[in-house]
Every structure is written in structure tokens, then in C-alpha cells.
mmCIF file of C-alpha atoms and ligand atoms in Angstrom:
data_model
loop_
_atom_site.group_PDB
_atom_site.id
_atom_site.type_symbol
_atom_site.label_atom_id
_atom_site.label_comp_id
_atom_site.label_asym_id
_atom_site.label_seq_id
_atom_site.Cartn_x
_atom_site.Cartn_y
_atom_site.Cartn_z
ATOM 1 C CA MET A 1 74.834 145.296 201.881
ATOM 2 C CA THR A 2 72.900 143.007 204.142
ATOM 3 C CA LYS A 3 69.119 143.233 204.535
ATOM 4 C CA VAL A 4 68.633 142.606 208.240
ATOM 5 C CA LEU A 5 71.668 140.912 209.752
ATOM 6 C CA PRO A 6 74.449 143.128 211.064
ATOM 7 C CA ASP A 7 77.793 142.457 209.332
ATOM 8 C CA SER A 8 79.019 140.966 212.612
ATOM 9 C CA ALA A 9 76.273 138.321 212.462
ATOM 10 C CA VAL A 10 77.190 137.302 208.915
ATOM 11 C CA GLU A 11 80.862 137.182 209.953
ATOM 12 C CA ALA A 12 79.963 135.019 212.964
ATOM 13 C CA TYR A 13 77.951 132.663 210.728
ATOM 14 C CA ARG A 14 80.890 132.295 208.322
ATOM 15 C CA ARG A 15 83.391 131.779 211.154
ATOM 16 C CA ASP A 16 81.350 129.595 213.540
ATOM 17 C CA GLY A 17 78.841 127.920 211.188
ATOM 18 C CA TYR A 18 75.786 129.227 213.075
ATOM 19 C CA PHE A 19 74.142 132.351 214.415
ATOM 20 C CA PHE A 20 71.378 132.844 217.009
ATOM 21 C CA PRO A 21 69.023 134.077 218.340
ATOM 22 C CA LEU A 22 67.099 135.960 215.671
ATOM 23 C CA ARG A 23 63.598 137.171 216.523
ATOM 24 C CA VAL A 24 61.510 136.398 213.398
ATOM 25 C CA LEU A 25 58.003 135.973 214.847
ATOM 26 C CA ALA A 26 56.298 137.836 217.677
ATOM 27 C CA PRO A 27 55.493 135.469 220.562
ATOM 28 C CA ALA A 28 51.763 135.606 219.704
ATOM 29 C CA GLU A 29 52.531 134.775 216.065
ATOM 30 C CA ALA A 30 54.631 131.763 217.144
ATOM 31 C CA ALA A 31 51.805 130.624 219.421
ATOM 32 C CA GLY A 32 49.443 130.925 216.428
ATOM 33 C CA TYR A 33 51.578 128.547 214.341
ATOM 34 C CA ARG A 34 51.718 126.094 217.233
ATOM 35 C CA ARG A 35 47.909 126.288 217.526
ATOM 36 C CA ARG A 36 47.456 125.529 213.846
ATOM 37 C CA LEU A 37 49.775 122.514 214.050
ATOM 38 C CA GLU A 38 48.028 121.255 217.166
ATOM 39 C CA ALA A 39 44.535 121.836 215.720
ATOM 40 C CA HIS A 40 45.500 119.420 212.961
ATOM 41 C CA GLU A 41 46.926 116.939 215.490
ATOM 42 C CA ALA A 42 43.709 117.149 217.541
ATOM 43 C CA ARG A 43 41.631 116.392 214.437
ATOM 44 C CA ALA A 44 43.966 113.543 213.434
ATOM 45 C CA GLY A 45 43.998 112.182 216.986
ATOM 46 C CA ALA A 46 47.810 111.838 217.025
ATOM 47 C CA PRO A 47 50.976 113.926 216.844
ATOM 48 C CA LEU A 48 52.256 114.726 213.350
ATOM 49 C CA GLN A 49 54.127 111.598 212.291
ATOM 50 C CA GLY A 50 56.267 109.864 209.660
ATOM 51 C CA ASN A 51 56.371 111.454 206.206
ATOM 52 C CA TRP A 52 54.151 114.360 207.307
ATOM 53 C CA ARG A 53 56.934 115.691 209.537
ATOM 54 C CA HIS A 54 58.928 116.288 206.350
ATOM 55 C CA LYS A 55 58.154 118.775 203.561
ATOM 56 C CA THR A 56 55.173 119.770 205.729
ATOM 57 C CA HIS A 57 55.015 123.118 203.882
ATOM 58 C CA LEU A 58 53.599 121.280 200.852
ATOM 59 C CA LEU A 59 50.627 120.091 202.945
ATOM 60 C CA PHE A 60 49.540 123.058 205.075
ATOM 61 C CA THR A 61 49.029 126.703 204.134
ATOM 62 C CA TRP A 62 50.377 127.897 207.503
ATOM 63 C CA ALA A 63 53.649 125.989 206.995
ATOM 64 C CA ASP A 64 53.864 127.347 203.441
ATOM 65 C CA GLU A 65 53.334 130.843 204.864
ATOM 66 C CA LEU A 66 56.249 130.277 207.249
ATOM 67 C CA VAL A 67 58.746 129.214 204.568
ATOM 68 C CA HIS A 68 57.817 132.445 202.727
ATOM 69 C CA HIS A 69 57.970 134.628 205.851
ATOM 70 C CA PRO A 70 59.829 137.863 204.957
ATOM 71 C CA ALA A 71 61.636 138.081 208.311
ATOM 72 C CA ILE A 72 63.045 134.576 207.850
ATOM 73 C CA LEU A 73 63.898 135.063 204.177
ATOM 74 C CA ASP A 74 65.598 138.428 204.765
ATOM 75 C CA ALA A 75 68.048 136.814 207.202
ATOM 76 C CA VAL A 76 68.549 133.803 204.924
ATOM 77 C CA GLU A 77 69.212 136.098 201.961
ATOM 78 C CA ASP A 78 71.996 137.737 203.952
ATOM 79 C CA VAL A 79 73.891 134.441 204.091
ATOM 80 C CA ILE A 80 73.049 132.691 200.774
ATOM 81 C CA GLY A 81 72.011 135.500 198.404
ATOM 82 C CA PRO A 82 68.735 136.611 196.756
ATOM 83 C CA ASP A 83 67.725 133.566 194.669
ATOM 84 C CA ILE A 84 66.397 131.084 197.189
ATOM 85 C CA LEU A 85 64.817 127.628 197.044
ATOM 86 C CA CYS A 86 63.220 125.916 200.002
ATOM 87 C CA TRP A 87 64.605 122.385 199.648
ATOM 88 C CA THR A 88 62.756 120.820 202.553
ATOM 89 C CA THR A 89 61.265 121.315 206.005
ATOM 90 C CA ASN A 90 61.482 118.980 208.982
ATOM 91 C CA PHE A 91 59.545 119.111 212.235
ATOM 92 C CA PHE A 92 61.632 118.179 215.260
ATOM 93 C CA ILE A 93 58.971 117.471 217.869
ATOM 94 C CA LYS A 94 59.946 116.017 221.234
ATOM 95 C CA GLU A 95 57.080 115.170 223.528
ATOM 96 C CA SER A 96 57.474 116.002 227.218
ATOM 97 C CA GLY A 97 59.477 113.268 228.920
ATOM 98 C CA SER A 98 60.036 111.308 225.681
ATOM 99 C CA ARG A 99 63.338 109.635 224.831
ATOM 100 C CA GLY A 100 63.765 111.196 221.387
ATOM 101 C CA PHE A 101 67.219 112.630 220.745
ATOM 102 C CA VAL A 102 69.435 113.616 217.830
ATOM 103 C CA SER A 103 72.913 112.088 217.610
ATOM 104 C CA TRP A 104 75.935 114.218 216.663
ATOM 105 C CA HIS A 105 75.927 114.598 212.899
ATOM 106 C CA GLN A 106 76.556 116.794 209.877
ATOM 107 C CA ASP A 107 73.454 117.422 207.730
ATOM 108 C CA SER A 108 75.631 117.120 204.624
ATOM 109 C CA THR A 109 76.156 113.368 205.170
ATOM 110 C CA TYR A 110 73.238 112.011 203.102
ATOM 111 C CA TRP A 111 71.570 115.035 201.547
ATOM 112 C CA GLY A 112 73.418 114.878 198.201
ATOM 113 C CA LEU A 113 73.534 118.678 197.818
ATOM 114 C CA ASP A 114 76.510 120.357 196.160
ATOM 115 C CA PRO A 115 78.075 122.845 196.768
ATOM 116 C CA ASP A 116 77.627 123.150 200.527
ATOM 117 C CA ASP A 117 76.216 126.687 200.835
ATOM 118 C CA VAL A 118 73.053 125.333 202.426
ATOM 119 C CA VAL A 119 71.492 126.969 205.483
ATOM 120 C CA THR A 120 68.925 125.735 207.991
ATOM 121 C CA ALA A 121 66.560 128.247 209.579
ATOM 122 C CA TRP A 122 65.446 126.486 212.777
ATOM 123 C CA VAL A 123 62.292 128.190 214.063
ATOM 124 C CA ALA A 124 61.174 127.582 217.655
ATOM 125 C CA PHE A 125 57.392 127.102 218.148
ATOM 126 C CA THR A 126 58.018 126.477 221.872
ATOM 127 C CA ARG A 127 60.843 127.292 224.225
ATOM 128 C CA SER A 128 63.939 125.277 223.279
ATOM 129 C CA ASP A 129 66.482 125.164 226.095
ATOM 130 C CA VAL A 130 68.775 122.703 227.863
ATOM 131 C CA GLU A 131 65.903 121.136 229.810
ATOM 132 C CA SER A 132 63.698 120.647 226.745
ATOM 133 C CA GLY A 133 66.562 119.260 224.624
ATOM 134 C CA CYS A 134 67.639 122.202 222.493
ATOM 135 C CA MET A 135 70.043 121.839 219.584
ATOM 136 C CA LYS A 136 73.731 121.829 220.532
ATOM 137 C CA VAL A 137 76.452 122.758 218.048
ATOM 138 C CA MET A 138 80.222 122.395 217.746
ATOM 139 C CA PRO A 139 81.487 125.828 216.669
ATOM 140 C CA GLY A 140 83.666 125.996 213.567
ATOM 141 C CA THR A 141 83.169 122.360 212.523
ATOM 142 C CA HIS A 142 81.495 123.447 209.240
ATOM 143 C CA THR A 143 84.971 124.191 207.847
ATOM 144 C CA GLU A 144 86.117 120.582 208.324
ATOM 145 C CA SER A 145 85.678 118.078 205.534
ATOM 146 C CA GLN A 146 82.905 115.494 205.629
ATOM 147 C CA ILE A 147 83.354 113.343 208.744
ATOM 148 C CA PRO A 148 82.544 109.602 208.474
ATOM 149 C CA HIS A 149 79.172 108.620 210.012
ATOM 150 C CA VAL A 150 77.693 105.266 210.979
ATOM 151 C CA ASP A 151 73.970 104.392 210.643
ATOM 152 C CA THR A 152 72.421 103.136 213.873
ATOM 153 C CA PHE A 153 68.669 103.276 213.000
ATOM 154 C CA HIS A 154 68.212 103.671 216.778
ATOM 155 C CA ALA A 155 64.451 103.778 217.574
ATOM 156 C CA ASP A 156 64.658 107.004 219.629
ATOM 157 C CA ASN A 157 66.909 108.842 217.190
ATOM 158 C CA LEU A 158 64.968 111.515 215.276
ATOM 159 C CA LEU A 159 67.333 111.373 212.272
ATOM 160 C CA SER A 160 66.394 109.451 209.114
ATOM 161 C CA ARG A 161 69.099 106.788 209.499
ATOM 162 C CA GLY A 162 70.045 107.367 213.128
ATOM 163 C CA GLN A 163 73.359 108.449 211.669
ATOM 164 C CA GLU A 164 76.068 109.541 214.046
ATOM 165 C CA ILE A 165 79.616 110.729 213.772
ATOM 166 C CA ALA A 166 82.041 107.796 213.900
ATOM 167 C CA VAL A 167 84.637 109.652 215.977
ATOM 168 C CA GLU A 168 84.628 111.086 219.500
ATOM 169 C CA VAL A 169 83.009 114.550 219.879
ATOM 170 C CA ASP A 170 84.440 116.835 222.602
ATOM 171 C CA GLU A 171 81.134 117.833 224.228
ATOM 172 C CA SER A 172 82.829 120.366 226.501
ATOM 173 C CA LYS A 173 83.114 122.639 223.442
ATOM 174 C CA ALA A 174 79.409 122.410 222.547
ATOM 175 C CA VAL A 175 77.180 125.504 222.508
ATOM 176 C CA ASP A 176 73.493 125.269 223.502
ATOM 177 C CA ILE A 177 71.176 126.967 221.007
ATOM 178 C CA VAL A 178 68.624 128.342 223.469
ATOM 179 C CA LEU A 179 65.597 129.877 221.732
ATOM 180 C CA ALA A 180 62.348 131.469 222.901
ATOM 181 C CA PRO A 181 59.134 130.871 220.903
ATOM 182 C CA GLY A 182 59.368 132.862 217.663
ATOM 183 C CA GLU A 183 63.167 133.009 217.633
ATOM 184 C CA MET A 184 65.317 131.120 215.146
ATOM 185 C CA SER A 185 68.874 130.030 214.621
ATOM 186 C CA LEU A 186 70.782 129.632 211.365
ATOM 187 C CA HIS A 187 73.231 126.786 210.825
ATOM 188 C CA HIS A 188 75.466 125.562 208.015
ATOM 189 C CA ILE A 189 74.967 122.134 206.386
ATOM 190 C CA LYS A 190 78.347 120.877 207.617
ATOM 191 C CA LEU A 191 78.131 122.111 211.215
ATOM 192 C CA VAL A 192 78.304 119.249 213.733
ATOM 193 C CA HIS A 193 75.167 119.303 215.908
ATOM 194 C CA GLY A 194 72.836 117.119 217.975
ATOM 195 C CA SER A 195 70.373 117.297 220.871
ATOM 196 C CA ALA A 196 69.292 115.498 224.034
ATOM 197 C CA PRO A 197 65.808 114.294 225.131
ATOM 198 C CA ASN A 198 63.097 116.644 226.411
ATOM 199 C CA ARG A 199 62.951 116.563 230.226
ATOM 200 C CA SER A 200 60.622 119.588 230.486
ATOM 201 C CA GLY A 201 56.879 119.585 231.171
ATOM 202 C CA ASP A 202 55.921 120.807 227.678
ATOM 203 C CA ARG A 203 56.421 119.607 224.107
ATOM 204 C CA ARG A 204 59.501 120.944 222.341
ATOM 205 C CA ILE A 205 58.601 121.897 218.786
ATOM 206 C CA GLY A 206 61.125 123.116 216.209
ATOM 207 C CA PHE A 207 60.498 123.687 212.510
ATOM 208 C CA ALA A 208 63.703 123.349 210.460
ATOM 209 C CA ILE A 209 63.549 125.025 207.046
ATOM 210 C CA ARG A 210 66.382 124.076 204.643
ATOM 211 C CA TYR A 211 67.187 126.822 202.148
ATOM 212 C CA ILE A 212 69.565 126.657 199.197
ATOM 213 C CA PRO A 213 70.677 129.171 196.573
ATOM 214 C CA THR A 214 69.375 128.179 193.125
ATOM 215 C CA HIS A 215 72.833 127.152 191.846
ATOM 216 C CA VAL A 216 73.025 124.206 194.276
ATOM 217 C CA ARG A 217 72.568 120.762 192.670
ATOM 218 C CA GLN A 218 71.181 117.455 193.931
ATOM 219 C CA THR A 219 73.696 114.733 193.039
ATOM 220 C CA LYS A 220 71.648 111.653 193.956
ATOM 221 C CA VAL A 221 68.213 111.867 192.286
ATOM 222 C CA ARG A 222 66.075 114.238 190.218
ATOM 223 C CA ASP A 223 64.817 116.257 193.148
ATOM 224 C CA SER A 224 62.214 118.989 193.619
ATOM 225 C CA ALA A 225 62.157 122.240 195.607
ATOM 226 C CA MET A 226 60.145 125.454 195.894
ATOM 227 C CA LEU A 227 61.359 128.846 194.713
ATOM 228 C CA VAL A 228 60.573 131.205 197.583
ATOM 229 C CA ARG A 229 62.464 134.345 196.531
ATOM 230 C CA GLY A 230 64.221 135.704 193.445
ATOM 231 C CA VAL A 231 64.615 133.840 190.164
ATOM 232 C CA ASP A 232 65.854 130.380 189.231
ATOM 233 C CA VAL A 233 67.909 130.388 186.028
ATOM 234 C CA HIS A 234 69.533 127.023 186.860
ATOM 235 C CA GLY A 235 66.553 124.656 186.857
ATOM 236 C CA ASN A 236 68.378 122.088 188.983
ATOM 237 C CA PHE A 237 65.147 121.158 190.784
ATOM 238 C CA ASP A 238 61.596 120.528 189.556
ATOM 239 C CA PRO A 239 59.277 123.203 190.980
ATOM 240 C CA GLU A 240 56.904 122.267 193.805
ATOM 241 C CA PRO A 241 53.400 123.821 194.059
ATOM 242 C CA ARG A 242 52.180 125.826 197.047
ATOM 243 C CA PRO A 243 49.165 124.285 198.820
ATOM 244 C CA ALA A 244 45.883 126.096 197.984
ATOM 245 C CA SER A 245 44.220 124.682 201.115
ATOM 246 C CA ASP A 246 45.295 122.358 203.909
ATOM 247 C CA ILE A 247 45.845 118.718 202.885
ATOM 248 C CA ASP A 248 43.659 118.951 199.793
ATOM 249 C CA GLU A 249 44.104 116.376 197.033
ATOM 250 C CA ALA A 250 46.613 118.383 195.034
ATOM 251 C CA ALA A 251 48.692 119.085 198.131
ATOM 252 C CA LEU A 252 48.705 115.431 199.135
ATOM 253 C CA ARG A 253 49.812 114.421 195.636
ATOM 254 C CA ALA A 254 52.571 117.028 195.493
ATOM 255 C CA HIS A 255 53.776 116.075 198.954
ATOM 256 C CA ALA A 256 53.853 112.340 198.175
ATOM 257 C CA ASP A 257 55.854 112.966 195.007
ATOM 258 C CA ALA A 258 58.352 115.268 196.705
ATOM 259 C CA VAL A 259 58.840 112.999 199.729
ATOM 260 C CA ALA A 260 59.390 109.961 197.492
ATOM 261 C CA ARG A 261 62.294 111.767 195.808
ATOM 262 C CA GLN A 262 63.731 112.813 199.153
ATOM 263 C CA VAL A 263 63.435 109.326 200.623
ATOM 264 C CA ALA A 264 65.183 107.925 197.526
ATOM 265 C CA ALA A 265 68.071 110.349 198.108
ATOM 266 C CA LEU A 266 68.335 110.075 201.891
ATOM 267 C CA TYR A 267 67.900 106.325 202.196
ATOM 268 C CA GLN A 268 70.018 105.417 199.168
ATOM 269 C CA GLY A 269 71.812 102.120 199.886
ATOM 270 C CA THR A 270 69.237 100.968 202.470
ATOM 271 C CA ASP A 271 65.905 99.115 202.135
ATOM 272 C CA LYS A 272 63.824 101.996 203.567
ATOM 273 C CA SER A 273 60.966 103.489 201.543
ATOM 274 C CA GLU A 274 59.525 106.071 203.946
ATOM 275 C CA PHE A 275 60.579 108.335 206.793
ATOM 276 C CA ARG A 276 60.588 106.837 210.231
ATOM 277 C CA ALA A 277 58.124 108.187 212.810
HETATM 278 NI NI1 NI B 301 70.717 118.071 211.510
#
């Protein structure tokens, strides 16, 4: 029995490696989250950058609220079961007219998570379409084995290592994940995906929440995660605290600790010690 997704949606996710669109926030609710992000950016005098674009839910109560949002978790539960950890969150923000892009890649390449029943809930704060550089996916590629990637560390690439697939991708088979504000997509950790720059007149803001069932293990480092639903009898991750207020001392400490572990896993074999802007 599924909670919210029709059986056909779960079947499509298993077959294709993704499903969209799912309306999880009312448009006004999505606008509210954007406002809270941008209120912080206005105070800081700059767009959210570097490490703060990652595990942002440990810093801000509104981001924490989102990773616990029942509409999101109900859909996630339908694909990975009732005991759910939030492993990380990543903001994918492309300013209007900026050159930022995401090369074709599989998320599984450097994450160190095993087994691969890992799902991303990608929540649109703004419209995400072809013009604004929406995510594009290659249907069915999540059933292939791990494809070799090369690190480019390209300055405009939004990925941690600028990693890209080392073989030709047939772009004619790609599907554009077009989302309105407040809609989300789900995609599998091994699905091949990427995105182009934002040529629209507005920012393109996506909040990617990475959820795992509690039996998943981190093979690279002793990692941390946050239990957001159900129970964790496995203890494969150290628990992360929810922020009591925005960027207070405890939240900053918890975030720094969690990001350090993630950087150690993701940048293993390189000389990097923090996320790129
Ligand atoms: Ni990705």
C-alpha cells in the first residue's frame, strides 16, 4: 500500500529512475521558502555560497521544516520505505544569465552509499524549465552499473568535483524535468542527469533533499544524517540535531561537523577541504 503515489508512479520510478511532477507545496508556500532564503541572503549581502549550500537544513529552521515536510516524506516513503534518514541537502541556485551548469553524471559516483536505494527529492523554489536550465535525465540509466567519470573541477560546474561521465551521452534521449514552484521530482542515485545554464530573467532555485532508508551504509567515512521518519535500528550514521533557531551557535557547530565528514567522503583522493562556491 502506498501513501500518496499511485502504483503507476512507483512503477515508473522503478522502471525509469525518476518521477515528476509532484505537487508538494502550494505556490504561496514555495514563495514563502524562497522569501526566507532570500531574506538571509539580503542580510548576508550575498547569495548563499560554499559550504552553506550543503546540509543547509542543519543551519535554518525553514530548511529543516522542509526536509520534514509530510507531503515530501509521504512520497519518499512510497519509494524507500518508512524508516528514513535525510543524508544531505544541496541548493542548486543558478543566477539569471549565469554560466553555471551541471555536467552529465550519476550521483552514486562519489557518495560512498551502499546499497543504492537512495532517492533525491528535488524541490523547485522557482520555475525550473528549459530556459532556466532545468534538470535533464536519461531514462532507465539507473539500472546500468556505475559508469566511469572524470573530474574536471570546471569553474562553472555546480558539482563538487566537476565530475562528468567519461563516455558519450545520447542527448536526444534526454527528458526535461520541468517543474513549477512548489513541485518536486524524485530521482534515483544512479540515474544519469545534468543541466544547462539559466538563460531566463529570474534566478533558478532548486533544493535537493537526499533521503536514504536506515539500512544504507556510508563506506568511506563515519558519516552523520538526520532521522526524519520512523526508527533507526541500524545506527549506521551519527544523529544530527535539528536547528533550534537560524544559524545559532549550536547549529553552526553541527553544520561544520557534518559538512567536514561529507567533504572528507566526497573529495577523497583530492586536496580539497571545503565545497566549492
Ligand atoms: Ni546529481
